[in-house]
Short mmCIF file of C-alpha atoms in Angstrom, two decimals:
data_model
loop_
_atom_site.label_atom_id
_atom_site.label_comp_id
_atom_site.label_asym_id
_atom_site.label_seq_id
_atom_site.Cartn_x
_atom_site.Cartn_y
_atom_site.Cartn_z
CA MET A 81 -55.59 -5.57 19.07
CA SER A 82 -56.67 -9.18 18.56
CA ALA A 83 -58.49 -8.15 15.39
CA VAL A 84 -55.26 -6.62 14.06
CA PHE A 85 -53.32 -9.82 14.73
CA ALA A 86 -56.09 -11.89 13.15
CA ALA A 87 -56.05 -9.71 10.04
CA LEU A 88 -52.25 -9.93 9.87
CA PHE A 89 -52.40 -13.72 10.22
CA VAL A 90 -54.95 -13.97 7.40
CA PHE A 91 -52.86 -11.68 5.18
CA LEU A 92 -49.64 -13.63 5.77
CA GLY A 93 -51.43 -16.92 5.19
CA ALA A 94 -52.89 -15.70 1.92
CA TYR A 95 -49.52 -14.30 0.85
CA ALA A 96 -47.78 -17.60 1.64
CA LEU A 97 -50.31 -19.43 -0.52
CA THR A 98 -49.26 -17.34 -3.51
CA GLY A 99 -45.86 -19.03 -3.18
CA HIS A 100 -47.47 -22.38 -3.97
CA ARG A 101 -47.74 -21.71 -7.68
CA ALA A 102 -45.20 -20.96 -10.38
CA SER A 103 -45.33 -17.50 -11.92
CA GLU A 104 -43.47 -18.43 -15.12
CA GLU A 105 -42.75 -21.34 -17.45
CA THR A 106 -41.54 -24.45 -15.63
CA VAL A 107 -39.17 -27.30 -16.43
CA ASP A 108 -40.71 -30.72 -15.76
CA LEU A 109 -38.36 -33.25 -14.14
CA ARG A 110 -38.46 -36.76 -12.72
CA PHE A 111 -38.25 -36.81 -8.92
CA PRO A 112 -34.66 -37.93 -8.17
CA LEU A 113 -35.39 -40.00 -5.05
CA ARG A 114 -37.23 -43.31 -4.77
CA GLY A 115 -38.67 -45.55 -2.11
CA GLY A 116 -40.05 -43.31 0.61
CA THR A 117 -42.07 -40.30 1.69
CA TYR A 118 -40.34 -36.96 1.19
CA ASP A 119 -41.18 -33.50 2.50
CA VAL A 120 -40.37 -30.09 1.02
CA ALA A 121 -38.55 -28.17 3.76
CA HIS A 122 -38.03 -25.12 1.56
CA GLY A 123 -39.64 -24.48 -1.80
CA GLY A 124 -42.04 -22.25 -3.65
CA SER A 125 -42.12 -18.92 -5.42
CA ARG A 126 -42.09 -16.56 -2.42
CA THR A 127 -39.43 -15.92 0.23
CA ILE A 128 -41.97 -16.59 2.98
CA VAL A 129 -41.98 -20.28 1.98
CA ASN A 130 -38.58 -20.52 0.29
CA TYR A 131 -35.56 -18.65 1.67
CA HIS A 132 -33.67 -19.34 -1.59
CA HIS A 133 -36.00 -16.99 -3.45
CA GLU A 134 -33.83 -13.95 -2.66
CA TYR A 135 -30.96 -15.43 -4.74
CA LEU A 136 -31.73 -15.24 -8.47
CA PRO A 137 -30.09 -18.50 -9.68
CA GLN A 138 -31.77 -20.49 -6.88
CA GLN A 139 -35.03 -18.58 -6.60
CA TYR A 140 -37.07 -21.75 -7.21
CA ALA A 141 -34.71 -24.18 -5.45
CA LEU A 142 -36.10 -27.02 -3.36
CA ASP A 143 -34.68 -28.49 -0.15
CA ILE A 144 -36.15 -31.93 0.43
CA VAL A 145 -35.98 -34.25 3.45
CA LYS A 146 -37.25 -37.79 3.98
CA LEU A 147 -39.77 -38.85 6.60
CA ASN A 148 -39.32 -42.08 8.54
CA ALA A 149 -42.11 -44.51 9.46
CA GLY A 150 -43.09 -42.26 12.37
CA GLY A 151 -43.39 -39.21 10.14
CA TRP A 152 -40.19 -37.57 11.39
CA ARG A 153 -37.12 -36.60 9.39
CA THR A 154 -34.75 -37.77 12.15
CA ASN A 155 -34.41 -40.25 14.97
CA GLY A 156 -34.30 -37.90 17.96
CA ILE A 157 -34.21 -34.12 18.24
CA TYR A 158 -31.57 -32.61 15.95
CA PRO A 159 -29.16 -35.54 16.35
CA SER A 160 -25.44 -35.15 15.71
CA GLU A 161 -25.12 -38.45 13.82
CA LEU A 162 -25.68 -38.20 10.07
CA GLN A 163 -27.14 -41.71 9.96
CA ALA A 164 -30.00 -40.56 12.20
CA TYR A 165 -31.43 -38.52 9.33
CA ALA A 166 -33.85 -40.59 7.27
CA ILE A 167 -32.61 -39.26 3.92
CA TYR A 168 -28.88 -39.74 4.52
CA GLY A 169 -27.40 -42.23 2.06
CA ASP A 170 -30.45 -42.42 -0.21
CA THR A 171 -29.60 -42.93 -3.89
CA LEU A 172 -30.05 -39.91 -6.15
CA TYR A 173 -31.09 -40.52 -9.76
CA SER A 174 -30.83 -38.13 -12.67
CA PRO A 175 -33.99 -36.01 -12.83
CA CYS A 176 -33.84 -35.85 -16.63
CA ASN A 177 -32.19 -37.14 -19.78
CA GLY A 178 -29.15 -35.04 -20.53
CA LYS A 179 -25.41 -34.56 -20.24
CA VAL A 180 -23.29 -34.08 -17.11
CA LEU A 181 -21.84 -30.55 -17.08
CA GLU A 182 -20.30 -30.61 -13.59
CA ALA A 183 -19.34 -33.46 -11.27
CA VAL A 184 -17.59 -32.54 -8.02
CA ASP A 185 -16.58 -34.98 -5.27
CA GLY A 186 -14.01 -35.26 -2.48
CA PHE A 187 -15.41 -32.90 0.15
CA GLU A 188 -16.20 -34.22 3.62
CA ASP A 189 -19.71 -34.64 4.93
CA ARG A 190 -20.19 -32.16 7.75
CA ALA A 191 -21.70 -32.82 11.14
CA PRO A 192 -25.22 -31.38 11.38
CA THR A 193 -24.98 -27.82 12.69
CA LEU A 194 -26.78 -24.51 12.52
CA SER A 195 -23.80 -22.22 12.96
CA GLU A 196 -20.46 -23.74 11.92
CA LYS A 197 -18.73 -21.69 9.22
CA LEU A 198 -18.08 -23.34 5.87
CA PRO A 199 -14.37 -24.29 5.67
CA GLU A 200 -12.27 -22.31 3.20
CA GLY A 201 -12.11 -23.87 -0.24
CA VAL A 202 -15.32 -25.86 0.12
CA PRO A 203 -17.95 -24.89 -2.49
CA PRO A 204 -21.39 -24.07 -1.05
CA ALA A 205 -22.89 -26.92 -3.12
CA GLY A 206 -20.34 -29.36 -1.70
CA ASN A 207 -20.16 -32.56 -3.70
CA HIS A 208 -22.58 -32.01 -6.54
CA VAL A 209 -23.65 -32.81 -10.08
CA ALA A 210 -25.03 -30.42 -12.70
CA ILE A 211 -26.88 -31.76 -15.73
CA GLY A 212 -27.78 -29.98 -18.94
CA CYS A 213 -31.30 -30.90 -19.91
CA LEU A 214 -34.38 -29.30 -21.44
CA ASP A 215 -32.47 -26.05 -22.07
CA THR A 216 -31.62 -25.71 -18.37
CA LYS A 217 -28.79 -26.57 -16.00
CA VAL A 218 -30.07 -28.69 -13.12
CA TYR A 219 -28.04 -28.91 -9.90
CA ILE A 220 -28.11 -31.73 -7.34
CA ALA A 221 -26.10 -30.59 -4.30
CA HIS A 222 -24.70 -31.64 -0.89
CA MET A 223 -23.93 -35.22 -1.93
CA GLN A 224 -22.04 -37.77 0.16
CA LYS A 225 -18.26 -37.83 -0.17
CA GLY A 226 -17.04 -40.56 -2.52
CA SER A 227 -20.51 -41.31 -3.85
CA VAL A 228 -20.59 -39.36 -7.14
CA LYS A 229 -20.90 -41.98 -9.90
CA VAL A 230 -20.76 -39.81 -13.03
CA LYS A 231 -18.21 -37.56 -14.70
CA VAL A 232 -18.35 -34.51 -16.94
CA GLY A 233 -19.49 -35.44 -20.43
CA ASP A 234 -21.46 -38.53 -19.41
CA THR A 235 -24.89 -38.97 -20.94
CA VAL A 236 -27.52 -39.78 -18.32
CA ASP A 237 -31.20 -40.68 -18.21
CA VAL A 238 -33.77 -40.85 -15.43
CA ASN A 239 -32.58 -44.32 -14.39
CA THR A 240 -28.92 -43.26 -13.99
CA PRO A 241 -27.72 -43.19 -10.35
CA LEU A 242 -25.76 -40.00 -9.68
CA GLY A 243 -24.65 -40.67 -6.11
CA LEU A 244 -25.94 -40.53 -2.55
CA VAL A 245 -27.56 -37.89 -0.35
CA GLY A 246 -24.95 -36.45 2.00
CA ASN A 247 -24.19 -33.35 4.01
CA SER A 248 -21.31 -31.65 2.21
CA GLY A 249 -21.01 -27.94 1.54
CA ASN A 250 -23.14 -25.18 3.02
CA THR A 251 -25.80 -27.27 4.71
CA SER A 252 -27.07 -27.76 8.25
CA GLU A 253 -28.43 -31.29 7.84
CA PRO A 254 -28.68 -34.03 5.18
CA HIS A 255 -31.17 -33.18 2.45
CA LEU A 256 -31.59 -33.01 -1.31
CA HIS A 257 -31.02 -29.55 -2.76
CA ILE A 258 -32.15 -29.23 -6.36
CA HIS A 259 -32.54 -26.19 -8.58
CA ALA A 260 -32.64 -25.36 -12.27
CA GLU A 261 -31.04 -22.36 -13.98
CA ARG A 262 -31.21 -20.77 -17.41
CA ASN A 263 -28.85 -17.89 -18.26
CA GLY A 264 -28.11 -17.36 -14.57
CA ALA A 265 -31.75 -17.12 -13.48
CA GLY A 266 -33.70 -19.73 -11.59
CA VAL A 267 -36.35 -21.73 -13.42
CA PRO A 268 -39.41 -23.19 -11.63
CA ILE A 269 -39.34 -26.98 -11.34
CA THR A 270 -42.27 -29.34 -11.56
CA PHE A 271 -42.18 -33.07 -10.88
CA ASN A 272 -44.60 -34.96 -13.11
CA GLY A 273 -46.37 -31.66 -13.71
CA GLU A 274 -46.70 -30.67 -10.03
CA PHE A 275 -45.14 -27.49 -8.63
CA LEU A 276 -44.13 -28.09 -5.02
CA ALA A 277 -43.78 -25.62 -2.16
CA ARG A 278 -42.97 -25.85 1.55
CA ASN A 279 -44.63 -28.79 3.34
CA GLY A 280 -45.49 -30.51 0.07
CA LEU A 281 -45.25 -34.30 0.25
CA ILE A 282 -43.88 -36.69 -2.36
CA ARG A 283 -44.55 -40.42 -2.00
CA GLN A 284 -42.39 -42.72 -4.10
#
């Protein structure tokens, strides 16, 4: 029996590793956060490392958290205060040069939770910005209420602040959600040529 479990473990590990590479052409972006160490909570090209992969437009989406000086994403164990999450309130910059296609603000930041239902009328992306660049539509989601600094039609570059990391929309804790779409299908993202998957680290 132990040999069966060992073989299964090896198989699952090898399968997960296949999610650490892109299987199609990527869009190369600038990482939209600065000044810290960030961890990929969900990302990659397989469902085993990226739960978004089942949903075509977000199949290569990334959920990114920040690590504090102790290497943790929070102060405490699943705290209820948004400010206890290292990434909360970090400035988000445009990941590319392009034009703002969507800019949504006005939705409340939600308390961290694993089960609370999304209130009626609140978009899953919450406060968010979508940018047209490099023949794709790039979404930055779950931003802080009142922080969105751009409007539809604005031209942006990689030094343009878009707003702040928040916890609006369909989200259990503060994080950066980013994904790229083309014709309704997700497009793999690289940052400075690197394709990231779960547990990947980015130091800015």
